[in-house]
Amino acid sequence: MKFEAFRKSIRLSKEDISRSLLEENRDRIKIKKEKVAVRNLVKILDAALAISNAKGFASMSLRDLSSEAGLSMGALYSYISSKEELLDMIQQQGRTVVARIMSENLSGINEPAEKLQKAIQAHLYLSEVLQPWFYFSYMETKNLPREAHRKAIESELFTEGIFADIIEAGMAKGVFRQVDPRLSAALIKAMLQDWYLKRWKYERRKVTVEEYGEFLMDLVLSYILVSD
Amino acid sequence: MKFEAFRKSIRLSKEDISRSLLEENRDRIKIKKEKVAVRNLVKILDAALAISNAKGFASMSLRDLSSEAGLSMGALYSYISSKEELLDMIQQQGRTVVARIMSENLSGINEPAEKLQKAIQAHLYLSEVLQPWFYFSYMETKNLPREAHRKAIESELFTEGIFADIIEAGMAKGVFRQVDPRLSAALIKAMLQDWYLKRWKYERRKVTVEEYGEFLMDLVLSYILVSD
DNA sequence: CATAAACGAACGGTCGTTCGGTTTTTTCCG
DNA sequence: CGGAAAAAACCGAACGACCGTTCGTTTATG
């Protein structure tokens, strides 16, 4: 599947994401009317990701955020109850989306090589759609409070586990070579991460996400497929 | 070569690093006696890396730093002239070491496969010796002031270029498959980075740096060597 | 006793957060 | 339909805490 087809198939608008985030935090957000709340949440999240990814979450003042989002300090605090909670919200929002999309894209596929390819592609394309979130999530993990930090690590290991499980299944079926599944999965993740962490590099070189995906797939399969 | 042999061969003590850093910044550091200056610079750099890597450079206050290093605020300012300059100093210190060690380890090797292996090993082992610096350097790049940021990117591309050049030479000699050298180099770097960025993961799984190196080498060579 | 080094209180500024007041939108009754 | 009352949303000055940095004083060294 091409990237554009993928992007359309998952139907992830900023409004949808903000709406589900609103529902999950109804108690903390003081705004009553959904339409108003969603509109401003989109602005707040966009601004927060843009500023944080440019200079780090810790260096983003709430005055920066309020002016970039077009809201006063007071209004801002009707949507978030603290700066730290904003961090939590952003992380939580992305994690659920990633888990959902990955499982949707992998269910029903049984052939290991095909499933591995699909998993790589889905993760890569999703990280392209949600690049600001992926970047943010990677860079700010260590600044999370204890419990949120634990969840972030759990989520990282969960994603890695998806790849490791596929590799193990392929080895059991005899279509993959005997390799270390955990280490292989870790390195696949590392290569997937480079796409959203070093995007400036690939943009400059005019490498498209499809080209990157094909290249990565070629490398992984040449390592893992049994050579006859 | 085993890791321990490598570590001994490069002879990189904290004192040596601080001493050369002192020499390059004689004008900015107010302390006259080398012995005193080196001793405290080691403490300052250790503390700065420890705190920064735990909660980010921006979130490290100079009061944190002064208490962790065992110096008063006033004394601290005899060694650095501003917080931003400390950031610069740390970056600069590591960059020169990396460039030197890489070139020392690669000079005189002509066989591409051997050279590629040596380059991967040297980079991996060096990142193990200087793990706090590598981690810091990766995470704080985007917070650097303009000029320092440019240098950091230049250095990243330089290292990538080392790998790309070796791959190109191997392709020209016919010992490597025809692949995209830049993309291959980028992905090798991405996998090297995972070692020092996700160290907690590998430590927990009791993966040694030697095992990681062998695994990575196997993956890269199985992709890049011509199959006969 | 002279010089080098270390000290820590003090300064102006910015931070996250609050809150009393104002504006905008919705509701409802004559 | 119209406009006043009620509710919702927004505003920004003000607060105490903490930040990076300075500097007059004290302590250590040789």
Coordinates of C-alpha atoms (C1' of nucleotides) in Angstrom, one line a residue, chain B residues 61-63 73 77 82-83, chain D residues 19-23 29-30:
Chain B
S61 CA 19.5 24.4 37.7
L62 CA 22.9 25.6 38.5
R63 CA 22.0 25.1 42.2
M73 CA 27.6 29.0 43.1
Y77 CA 31.4 30.5 38.0
S82 CA 27.4 30.8 31.7
K83 CA 25.1 27.8 31.6
Chain D
dC19 C1' 16.1 30.9 37.9
dG20 C1' 21.0 32.5 36.1
dT21 C1' 24.3 35.6 37.4
dT22 C1' 27.2 38.9 40.3
dC23 C1' 30.2 40.5 43.9
dT29 C1' 47.7 28.0 50.1
dG30 C1' 52.6 28.5 49.9

